[in-house]
PDB file of C-alpha atoms and ligand atoms in Angstrom:
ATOM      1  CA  UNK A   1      90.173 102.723 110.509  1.00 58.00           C
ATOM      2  CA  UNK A   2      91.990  99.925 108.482  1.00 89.00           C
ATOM      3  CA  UNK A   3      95.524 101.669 107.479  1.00 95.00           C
ATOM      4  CA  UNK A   4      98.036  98.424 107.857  1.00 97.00           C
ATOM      5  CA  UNK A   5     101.259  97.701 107.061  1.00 98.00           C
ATOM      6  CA  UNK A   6     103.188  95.025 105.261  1.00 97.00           C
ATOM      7  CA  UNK A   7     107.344  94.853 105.268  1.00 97.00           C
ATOM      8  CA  UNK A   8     108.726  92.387 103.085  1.00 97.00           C
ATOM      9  CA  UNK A   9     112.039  91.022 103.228  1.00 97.00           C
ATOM     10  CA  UNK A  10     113.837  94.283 104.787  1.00 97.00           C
ATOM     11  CA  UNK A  11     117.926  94.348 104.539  1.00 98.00           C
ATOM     12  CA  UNK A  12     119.250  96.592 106.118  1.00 98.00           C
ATOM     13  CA  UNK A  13     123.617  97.145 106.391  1.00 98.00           C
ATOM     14  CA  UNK A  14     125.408 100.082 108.394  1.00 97.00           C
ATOM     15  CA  UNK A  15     129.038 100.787 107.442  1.00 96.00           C
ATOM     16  CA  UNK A  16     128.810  97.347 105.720  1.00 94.00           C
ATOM     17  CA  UNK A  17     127.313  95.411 108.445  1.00 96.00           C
ATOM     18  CA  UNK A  18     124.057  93.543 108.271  1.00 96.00           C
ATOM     19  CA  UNK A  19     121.443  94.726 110.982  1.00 97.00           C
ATOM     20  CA  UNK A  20     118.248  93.674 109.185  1.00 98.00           C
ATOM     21  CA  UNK A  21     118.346  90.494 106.922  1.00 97.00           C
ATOM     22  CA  UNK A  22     115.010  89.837 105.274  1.00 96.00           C
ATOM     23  CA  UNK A  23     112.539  90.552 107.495  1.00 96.00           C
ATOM     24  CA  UNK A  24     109.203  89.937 107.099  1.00 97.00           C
ATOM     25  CA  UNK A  25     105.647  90.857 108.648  1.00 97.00           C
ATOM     26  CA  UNK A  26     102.396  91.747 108.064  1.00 97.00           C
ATOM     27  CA  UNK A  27     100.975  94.306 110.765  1.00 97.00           C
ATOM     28  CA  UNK A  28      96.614  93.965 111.205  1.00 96.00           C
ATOM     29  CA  UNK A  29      94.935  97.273 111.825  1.00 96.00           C
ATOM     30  CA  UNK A  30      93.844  97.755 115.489  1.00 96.00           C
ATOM     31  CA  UNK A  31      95.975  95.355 117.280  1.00 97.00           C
ATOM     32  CA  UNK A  32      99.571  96.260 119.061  1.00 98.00           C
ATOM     33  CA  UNK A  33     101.987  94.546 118.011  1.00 98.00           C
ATOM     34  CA  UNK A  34     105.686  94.546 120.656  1.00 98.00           C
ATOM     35  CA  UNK A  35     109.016  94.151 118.989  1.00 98.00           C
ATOM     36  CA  UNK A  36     111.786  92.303 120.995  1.00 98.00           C
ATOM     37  CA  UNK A  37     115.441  91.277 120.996  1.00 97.00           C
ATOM     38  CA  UNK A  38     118.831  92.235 122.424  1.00 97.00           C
ATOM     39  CA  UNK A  39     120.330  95.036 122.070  1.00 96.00           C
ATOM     40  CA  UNK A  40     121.934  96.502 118.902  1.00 96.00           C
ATOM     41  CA  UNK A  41     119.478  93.662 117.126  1.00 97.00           C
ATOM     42  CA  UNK A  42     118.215  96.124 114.722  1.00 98.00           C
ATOM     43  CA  UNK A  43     114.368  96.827 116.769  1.00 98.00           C
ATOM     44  CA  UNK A  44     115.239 101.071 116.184  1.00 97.00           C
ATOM     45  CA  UNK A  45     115.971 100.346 112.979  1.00 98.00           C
ATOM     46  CA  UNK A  46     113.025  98.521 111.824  1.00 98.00           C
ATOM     47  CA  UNK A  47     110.511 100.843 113.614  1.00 98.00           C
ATOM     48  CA  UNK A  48     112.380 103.982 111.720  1.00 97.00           C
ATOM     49  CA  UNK A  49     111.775 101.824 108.047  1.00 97.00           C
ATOM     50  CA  UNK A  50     108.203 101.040 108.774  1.00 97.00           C
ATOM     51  CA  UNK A  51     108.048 104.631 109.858  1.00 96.00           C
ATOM     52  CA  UNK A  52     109.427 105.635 106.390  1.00 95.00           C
ATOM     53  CA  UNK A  53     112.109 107.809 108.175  1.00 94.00           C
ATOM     54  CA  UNK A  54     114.252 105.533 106.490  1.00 96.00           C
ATOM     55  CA  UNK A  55     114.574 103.110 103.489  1.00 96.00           C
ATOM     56  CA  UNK A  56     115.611  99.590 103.640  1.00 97.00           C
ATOM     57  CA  UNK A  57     118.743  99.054 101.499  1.00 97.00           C
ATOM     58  CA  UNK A  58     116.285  95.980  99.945  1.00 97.00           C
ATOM     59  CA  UNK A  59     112.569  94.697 100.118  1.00 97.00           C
ATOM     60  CA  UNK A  60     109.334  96.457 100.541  1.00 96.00           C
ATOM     61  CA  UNK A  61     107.218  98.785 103.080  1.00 97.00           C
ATOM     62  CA  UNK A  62     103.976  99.028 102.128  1.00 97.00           C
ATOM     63  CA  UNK A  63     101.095 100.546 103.532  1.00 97.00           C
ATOM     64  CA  UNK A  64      97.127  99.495 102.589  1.00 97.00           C
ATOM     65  CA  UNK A  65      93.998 101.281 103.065  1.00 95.00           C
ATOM     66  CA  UNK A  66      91.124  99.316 102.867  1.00 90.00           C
ATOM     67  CA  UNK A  67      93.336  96.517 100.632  1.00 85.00           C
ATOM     68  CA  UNK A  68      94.710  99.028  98.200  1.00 93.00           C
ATOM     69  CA  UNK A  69      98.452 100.063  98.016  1.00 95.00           C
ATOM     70  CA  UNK A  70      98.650 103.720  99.802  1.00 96.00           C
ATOM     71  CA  UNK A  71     101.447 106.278  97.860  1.00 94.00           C
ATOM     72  CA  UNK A  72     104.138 106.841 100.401  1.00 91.00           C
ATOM     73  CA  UNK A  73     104.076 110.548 100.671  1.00 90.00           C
ATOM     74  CA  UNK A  74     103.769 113.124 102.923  1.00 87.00           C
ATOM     75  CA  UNK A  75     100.342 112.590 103.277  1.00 88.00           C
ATOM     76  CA  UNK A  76     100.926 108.870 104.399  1.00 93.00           C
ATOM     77  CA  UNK A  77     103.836 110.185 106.130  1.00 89.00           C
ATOM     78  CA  UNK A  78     101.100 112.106 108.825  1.00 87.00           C
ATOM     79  CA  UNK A  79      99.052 109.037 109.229  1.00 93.00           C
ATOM     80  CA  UNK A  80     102.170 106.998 110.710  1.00 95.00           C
ATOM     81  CA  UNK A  81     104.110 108.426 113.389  1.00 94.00           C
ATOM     82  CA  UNK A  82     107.278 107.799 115.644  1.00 95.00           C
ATOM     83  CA  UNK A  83     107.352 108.674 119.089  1.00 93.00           C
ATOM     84  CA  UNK A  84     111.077 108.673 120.006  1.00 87.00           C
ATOM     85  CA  UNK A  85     112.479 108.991 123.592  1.00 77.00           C
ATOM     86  CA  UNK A  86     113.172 112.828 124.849  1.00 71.00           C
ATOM     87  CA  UNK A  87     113.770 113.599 120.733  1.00 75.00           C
ATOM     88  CA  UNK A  88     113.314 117.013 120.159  1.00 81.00           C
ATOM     89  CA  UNK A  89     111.110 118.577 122.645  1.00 90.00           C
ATOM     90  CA  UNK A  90     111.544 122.475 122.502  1.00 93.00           C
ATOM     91  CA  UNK A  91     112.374 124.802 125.329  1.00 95.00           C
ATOM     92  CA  UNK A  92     108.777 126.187 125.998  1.00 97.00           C
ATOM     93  CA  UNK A  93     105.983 125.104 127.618  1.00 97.00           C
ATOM     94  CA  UNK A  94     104.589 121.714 127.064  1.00 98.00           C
ATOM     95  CA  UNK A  95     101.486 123.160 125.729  1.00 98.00           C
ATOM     96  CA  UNK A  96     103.683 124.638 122.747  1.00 97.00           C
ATOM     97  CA  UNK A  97     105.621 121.522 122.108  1.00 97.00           C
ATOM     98  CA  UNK A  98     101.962 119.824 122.209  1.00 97.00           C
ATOM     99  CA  UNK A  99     100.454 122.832 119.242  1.00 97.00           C
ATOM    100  CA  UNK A 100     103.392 122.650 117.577  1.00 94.00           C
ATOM    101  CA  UNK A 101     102.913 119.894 115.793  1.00 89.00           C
ATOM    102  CA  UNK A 102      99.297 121.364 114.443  1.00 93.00           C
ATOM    103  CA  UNK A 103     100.717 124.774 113.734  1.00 93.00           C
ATOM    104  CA  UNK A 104     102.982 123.210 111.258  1.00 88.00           C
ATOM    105  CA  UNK A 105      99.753 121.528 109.974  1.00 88.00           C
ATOM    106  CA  UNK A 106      97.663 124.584 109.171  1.00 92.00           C
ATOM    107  CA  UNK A 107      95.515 124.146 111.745  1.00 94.00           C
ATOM    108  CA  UNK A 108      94.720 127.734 113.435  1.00 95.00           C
ATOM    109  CA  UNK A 109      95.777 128.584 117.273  1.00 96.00           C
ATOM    110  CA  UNK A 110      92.494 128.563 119.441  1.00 96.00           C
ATOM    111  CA  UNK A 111      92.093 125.105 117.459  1.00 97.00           C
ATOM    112  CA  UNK A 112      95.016 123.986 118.196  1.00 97.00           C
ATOM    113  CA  UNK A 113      95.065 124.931 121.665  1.00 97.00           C
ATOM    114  CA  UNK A 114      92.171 122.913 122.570  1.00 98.00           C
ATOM    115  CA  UNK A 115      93.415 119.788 120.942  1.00 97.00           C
ATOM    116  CA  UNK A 116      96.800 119.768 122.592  1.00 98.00           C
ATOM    117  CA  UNK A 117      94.734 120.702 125.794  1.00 98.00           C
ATOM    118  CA  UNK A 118      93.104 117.444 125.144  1.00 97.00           C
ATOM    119  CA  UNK A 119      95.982 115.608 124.359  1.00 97.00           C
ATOM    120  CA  UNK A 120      98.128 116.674 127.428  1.00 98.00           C
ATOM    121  CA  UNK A 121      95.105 115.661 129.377  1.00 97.00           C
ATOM    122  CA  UNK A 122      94.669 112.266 127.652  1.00 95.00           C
ATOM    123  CA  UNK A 123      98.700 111.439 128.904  1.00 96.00           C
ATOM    124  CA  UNK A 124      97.749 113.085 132.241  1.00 96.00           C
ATOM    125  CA  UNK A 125     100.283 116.119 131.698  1.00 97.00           C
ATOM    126  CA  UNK A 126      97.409 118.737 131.641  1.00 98.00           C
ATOM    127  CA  UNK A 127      98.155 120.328 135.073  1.00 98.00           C
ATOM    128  CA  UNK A 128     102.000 120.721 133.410  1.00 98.00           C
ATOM    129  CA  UNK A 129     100.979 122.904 130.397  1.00 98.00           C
ATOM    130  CA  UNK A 130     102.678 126.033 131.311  1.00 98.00           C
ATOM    131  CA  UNK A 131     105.948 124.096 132.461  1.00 98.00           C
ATOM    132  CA  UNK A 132     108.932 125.016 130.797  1.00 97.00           C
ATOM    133  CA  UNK A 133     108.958 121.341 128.871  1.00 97.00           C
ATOM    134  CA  UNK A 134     112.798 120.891 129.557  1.00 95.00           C
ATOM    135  CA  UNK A 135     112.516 120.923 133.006  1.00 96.00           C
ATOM    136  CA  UNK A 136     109.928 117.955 133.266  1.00 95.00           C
ATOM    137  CA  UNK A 137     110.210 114.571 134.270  1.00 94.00           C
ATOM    138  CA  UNK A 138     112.018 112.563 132.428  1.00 92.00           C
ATOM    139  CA  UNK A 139     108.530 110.169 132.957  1.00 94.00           C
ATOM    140  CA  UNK A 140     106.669 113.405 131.933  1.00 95.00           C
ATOM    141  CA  UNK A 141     109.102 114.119 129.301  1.00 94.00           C
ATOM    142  CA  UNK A 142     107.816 110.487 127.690  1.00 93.00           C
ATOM    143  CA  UNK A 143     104.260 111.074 128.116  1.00 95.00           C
ATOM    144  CA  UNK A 144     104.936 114.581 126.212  1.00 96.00           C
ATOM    145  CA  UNK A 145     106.728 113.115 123.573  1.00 95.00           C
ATOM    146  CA  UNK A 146     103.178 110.542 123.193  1.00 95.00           C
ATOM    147  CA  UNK A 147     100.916 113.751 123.706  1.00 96.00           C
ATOM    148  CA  UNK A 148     102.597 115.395 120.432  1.00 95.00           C
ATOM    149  CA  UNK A 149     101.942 111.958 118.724  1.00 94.00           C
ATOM    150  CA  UNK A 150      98.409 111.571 119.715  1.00 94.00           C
ATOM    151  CA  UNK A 151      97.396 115.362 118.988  1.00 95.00           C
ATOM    152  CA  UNK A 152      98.175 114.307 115.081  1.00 92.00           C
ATOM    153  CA  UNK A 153      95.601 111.366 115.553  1.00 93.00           C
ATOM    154  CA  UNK A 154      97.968 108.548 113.509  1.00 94.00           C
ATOM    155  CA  UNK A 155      96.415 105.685 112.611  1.00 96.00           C
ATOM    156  CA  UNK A 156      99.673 103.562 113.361  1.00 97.00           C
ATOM    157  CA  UNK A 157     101.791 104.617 116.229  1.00 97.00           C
ATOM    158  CA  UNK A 158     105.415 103.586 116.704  1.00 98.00           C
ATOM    159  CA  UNK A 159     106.704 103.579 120.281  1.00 97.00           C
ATOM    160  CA  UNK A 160     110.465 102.848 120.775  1.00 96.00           C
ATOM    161  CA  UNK A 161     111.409 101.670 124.055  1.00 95.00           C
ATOM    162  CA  UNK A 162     108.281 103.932 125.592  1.00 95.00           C
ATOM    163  CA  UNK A 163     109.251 103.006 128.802  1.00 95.00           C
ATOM    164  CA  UNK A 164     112.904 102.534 128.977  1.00 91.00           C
ATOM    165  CA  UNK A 165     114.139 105.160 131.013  1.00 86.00           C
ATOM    166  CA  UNK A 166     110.843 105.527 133.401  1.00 92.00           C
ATOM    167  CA  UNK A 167     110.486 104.664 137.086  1.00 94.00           C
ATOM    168  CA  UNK A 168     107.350 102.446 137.619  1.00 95.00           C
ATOM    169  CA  UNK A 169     104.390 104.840 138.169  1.00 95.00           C
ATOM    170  CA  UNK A 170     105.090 106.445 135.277  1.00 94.00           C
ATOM    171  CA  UNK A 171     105.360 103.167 133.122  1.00 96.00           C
ATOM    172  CA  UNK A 172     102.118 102.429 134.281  1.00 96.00           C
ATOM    173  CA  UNK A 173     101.215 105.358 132.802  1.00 95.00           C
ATOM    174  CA  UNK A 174     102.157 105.185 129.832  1.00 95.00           C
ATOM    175  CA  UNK A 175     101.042 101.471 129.382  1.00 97.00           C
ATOM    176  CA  UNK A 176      97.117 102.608 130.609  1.00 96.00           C
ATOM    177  CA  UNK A 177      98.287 105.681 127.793  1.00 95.00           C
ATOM    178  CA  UNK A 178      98.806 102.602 124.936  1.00 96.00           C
ATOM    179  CA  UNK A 179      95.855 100.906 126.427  1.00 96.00           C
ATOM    180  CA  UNK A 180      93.288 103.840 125.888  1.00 95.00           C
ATOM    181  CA  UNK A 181      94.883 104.110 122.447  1.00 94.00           C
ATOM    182  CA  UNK A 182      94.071 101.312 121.270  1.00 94.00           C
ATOM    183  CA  UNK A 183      90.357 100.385 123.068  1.00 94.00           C
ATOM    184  CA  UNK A 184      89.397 104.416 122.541  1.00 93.00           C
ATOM    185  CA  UNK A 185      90.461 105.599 119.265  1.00 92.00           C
ATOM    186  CA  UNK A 186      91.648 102.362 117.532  1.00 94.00           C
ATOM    187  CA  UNK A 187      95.405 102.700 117.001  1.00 97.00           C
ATOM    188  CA  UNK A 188      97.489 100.336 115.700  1.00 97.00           C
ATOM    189  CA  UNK A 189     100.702 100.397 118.104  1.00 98.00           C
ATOM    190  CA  UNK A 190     103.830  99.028 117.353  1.00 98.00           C
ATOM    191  CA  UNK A 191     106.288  99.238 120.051  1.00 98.00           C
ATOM    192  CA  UNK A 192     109.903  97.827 121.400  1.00 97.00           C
ATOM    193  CA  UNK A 193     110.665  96.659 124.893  1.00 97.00           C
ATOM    194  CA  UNK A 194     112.854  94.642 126.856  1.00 96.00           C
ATOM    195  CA  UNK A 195     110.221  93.858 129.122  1.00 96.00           C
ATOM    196  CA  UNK A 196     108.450  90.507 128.523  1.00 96.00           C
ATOM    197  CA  UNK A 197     105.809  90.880 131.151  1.00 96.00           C
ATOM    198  CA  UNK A 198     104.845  94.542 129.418  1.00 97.00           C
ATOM    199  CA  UNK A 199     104.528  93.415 125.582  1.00 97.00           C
ATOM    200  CA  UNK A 200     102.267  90.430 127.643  1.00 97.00           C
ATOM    201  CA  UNK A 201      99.963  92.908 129.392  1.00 97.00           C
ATOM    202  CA  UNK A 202     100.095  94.957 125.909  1.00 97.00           C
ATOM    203  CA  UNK A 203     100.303  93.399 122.946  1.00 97.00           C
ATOM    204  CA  UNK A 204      98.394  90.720 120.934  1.00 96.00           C
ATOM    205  CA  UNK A 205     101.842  89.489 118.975  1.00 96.00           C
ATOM    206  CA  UNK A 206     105.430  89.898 120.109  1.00 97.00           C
ATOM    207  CA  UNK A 207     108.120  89.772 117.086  1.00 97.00           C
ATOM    208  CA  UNK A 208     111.419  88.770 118.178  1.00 97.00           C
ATOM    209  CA  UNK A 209     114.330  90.003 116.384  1.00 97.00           C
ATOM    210  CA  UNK A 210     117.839  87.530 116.204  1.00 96.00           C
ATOM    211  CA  UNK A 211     119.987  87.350 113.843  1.00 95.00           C
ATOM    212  CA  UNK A 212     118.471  89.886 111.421  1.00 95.00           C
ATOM    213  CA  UNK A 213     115.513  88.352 111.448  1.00 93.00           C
ATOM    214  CA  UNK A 214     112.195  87.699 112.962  1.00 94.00           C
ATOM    215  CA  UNK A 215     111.873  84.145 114.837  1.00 91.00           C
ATOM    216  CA  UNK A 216     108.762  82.456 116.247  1.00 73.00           C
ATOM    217  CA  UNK A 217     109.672  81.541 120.028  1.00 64.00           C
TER     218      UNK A 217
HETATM  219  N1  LIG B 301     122.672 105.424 111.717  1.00 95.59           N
HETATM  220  C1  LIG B 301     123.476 104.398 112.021  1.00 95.59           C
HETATM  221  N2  LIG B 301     124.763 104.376 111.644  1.00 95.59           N
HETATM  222  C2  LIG B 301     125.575 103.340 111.913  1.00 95.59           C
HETATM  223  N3  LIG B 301     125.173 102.254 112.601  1.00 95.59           N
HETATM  224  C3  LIG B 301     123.895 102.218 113.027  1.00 95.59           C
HETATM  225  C4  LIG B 301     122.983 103.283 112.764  1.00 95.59           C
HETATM  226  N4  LIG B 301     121.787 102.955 113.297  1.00 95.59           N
HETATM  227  C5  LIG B 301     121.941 101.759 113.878  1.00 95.59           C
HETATM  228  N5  LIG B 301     123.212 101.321 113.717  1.00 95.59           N
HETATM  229  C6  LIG B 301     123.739 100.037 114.202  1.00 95.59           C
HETATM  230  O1  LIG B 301     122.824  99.033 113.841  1.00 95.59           O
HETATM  231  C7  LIG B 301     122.662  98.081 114.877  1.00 95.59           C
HETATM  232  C8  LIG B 301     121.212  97.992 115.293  1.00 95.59           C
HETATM  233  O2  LIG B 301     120.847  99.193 115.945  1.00 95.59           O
HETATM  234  P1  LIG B 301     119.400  99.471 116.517  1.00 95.59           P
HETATM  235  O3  LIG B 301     118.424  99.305 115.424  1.00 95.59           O
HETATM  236  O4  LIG B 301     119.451 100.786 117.181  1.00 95.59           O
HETATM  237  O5  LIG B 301     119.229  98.289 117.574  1.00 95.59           O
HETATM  238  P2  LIG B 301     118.244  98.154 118.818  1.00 95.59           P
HETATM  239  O6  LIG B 301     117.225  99.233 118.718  1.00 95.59           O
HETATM  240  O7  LIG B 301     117.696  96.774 118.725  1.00 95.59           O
HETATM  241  O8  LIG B 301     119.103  98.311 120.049  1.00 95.59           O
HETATM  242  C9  LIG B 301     123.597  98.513 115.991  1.00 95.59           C
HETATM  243  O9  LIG B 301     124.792  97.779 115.894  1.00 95.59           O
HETATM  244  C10 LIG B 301     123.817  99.983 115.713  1.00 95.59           C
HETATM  245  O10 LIG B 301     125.068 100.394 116.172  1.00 95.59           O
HETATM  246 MG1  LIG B 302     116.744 100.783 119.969  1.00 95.59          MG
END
């Protein structure tokens, strides 16, 4: 697997304000990579243009395969994915909001069953299939939200703050969760935190946003 990513000089304004001012990075295949900085420094909005959920108001996001230039379409679009906190999960069971996902995609139901079966499993939510998904955990809730990523098997996986909100067993979780993504299947994982000891224990590179921009620290 050798999908990466390059962003060059990203700008980025809201209502006329500068969040993102040239921004630049180059993102290796395989490694994870954490994202840091204060709040309101622009981290959610740089994971959402890499994601291609949005476009930078200037500069590039580019995505290789094997060296050459990969068309930014829908296809890419499935091989990238962002794993937001408690977005969208649908009131049925967390074996739905896990097939979901490969419903949309074609693939048929007894299929699809046994790969979100797998995927709850591989976040350690197996024995909460049936559960009505809105009444888990908000922990649980996480790991769901990283069990409807990983069913789609993305080659790059973006993880805003995946562990924001989450008392300590489940963080641990969810870090072993990253961990097994990355020595198991290979992903590339690109996360934000505000915890310095986690992108430590996770990541290879931490990118620290100030300013606009990335700065070596
Ligand atoms: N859709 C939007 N509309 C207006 N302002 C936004 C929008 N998204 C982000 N912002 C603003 O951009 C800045 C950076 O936000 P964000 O990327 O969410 O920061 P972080 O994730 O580092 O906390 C903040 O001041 C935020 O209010
Ligand atoms: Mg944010």
């Amino acid at each position: 697997m050798s999908l990466t990513l390059t962003v060059s000089d990203i700008w980025k304004s809201y209502k006329g304000i500068p969040v993102l001012k040239g921004c630049s990075f180059s993102f290796d295949a395989g490694a994870t990579y954490a994202v840091m900085g204060a709040n309101g420094s622009g981290k959610s909005t740089f994971l959402r243009i890499c994601a291609l959920i949005e476009n930078p108001a200037k500069g590039e996001v580019h995505y290789f395969y094997n060296s050459s230039a990969v068309k930014n379409d829908i296809e890419l679009r499935r091989r990238v994915t962002l794993v937001l906190p408690g977005i969208g999960i649908f009131n049925t069971t967390a074996l739905s909001n896990v097939t979901y996902g490969l419903k949309i995609r074609g693939i048929k139901k007894s299929e699809a069953i046994k790969r979100a079966s797998e995927a709850l499993e591989f976040v350690g939510l197996f024995q909460k299939r049936n559960q009505n998904a809105l009444t888990l955990s908000s922990g649980e809730a996480q790991r769901l939200g990283i069990a409807r990523a990983v069913v789609i098997e993305p080659e790059i996986l973006f993880l805003d703050e995946p562990t924001s909100s989450i008392d300590e067993k489940n963080t641990e979780i969810v870090e072993d969760i990253i961990f097994k993504m990355k020595q198991q299947r290979g992903t590339t994982i690109i996360l934000t935190t505000h915890d310095n000891s986690q992108a430590e224990r996770l990541a290879e590179k931490t990118l620290f946003i100030r300013e606009g921009c990335f700065i070596s620290r």
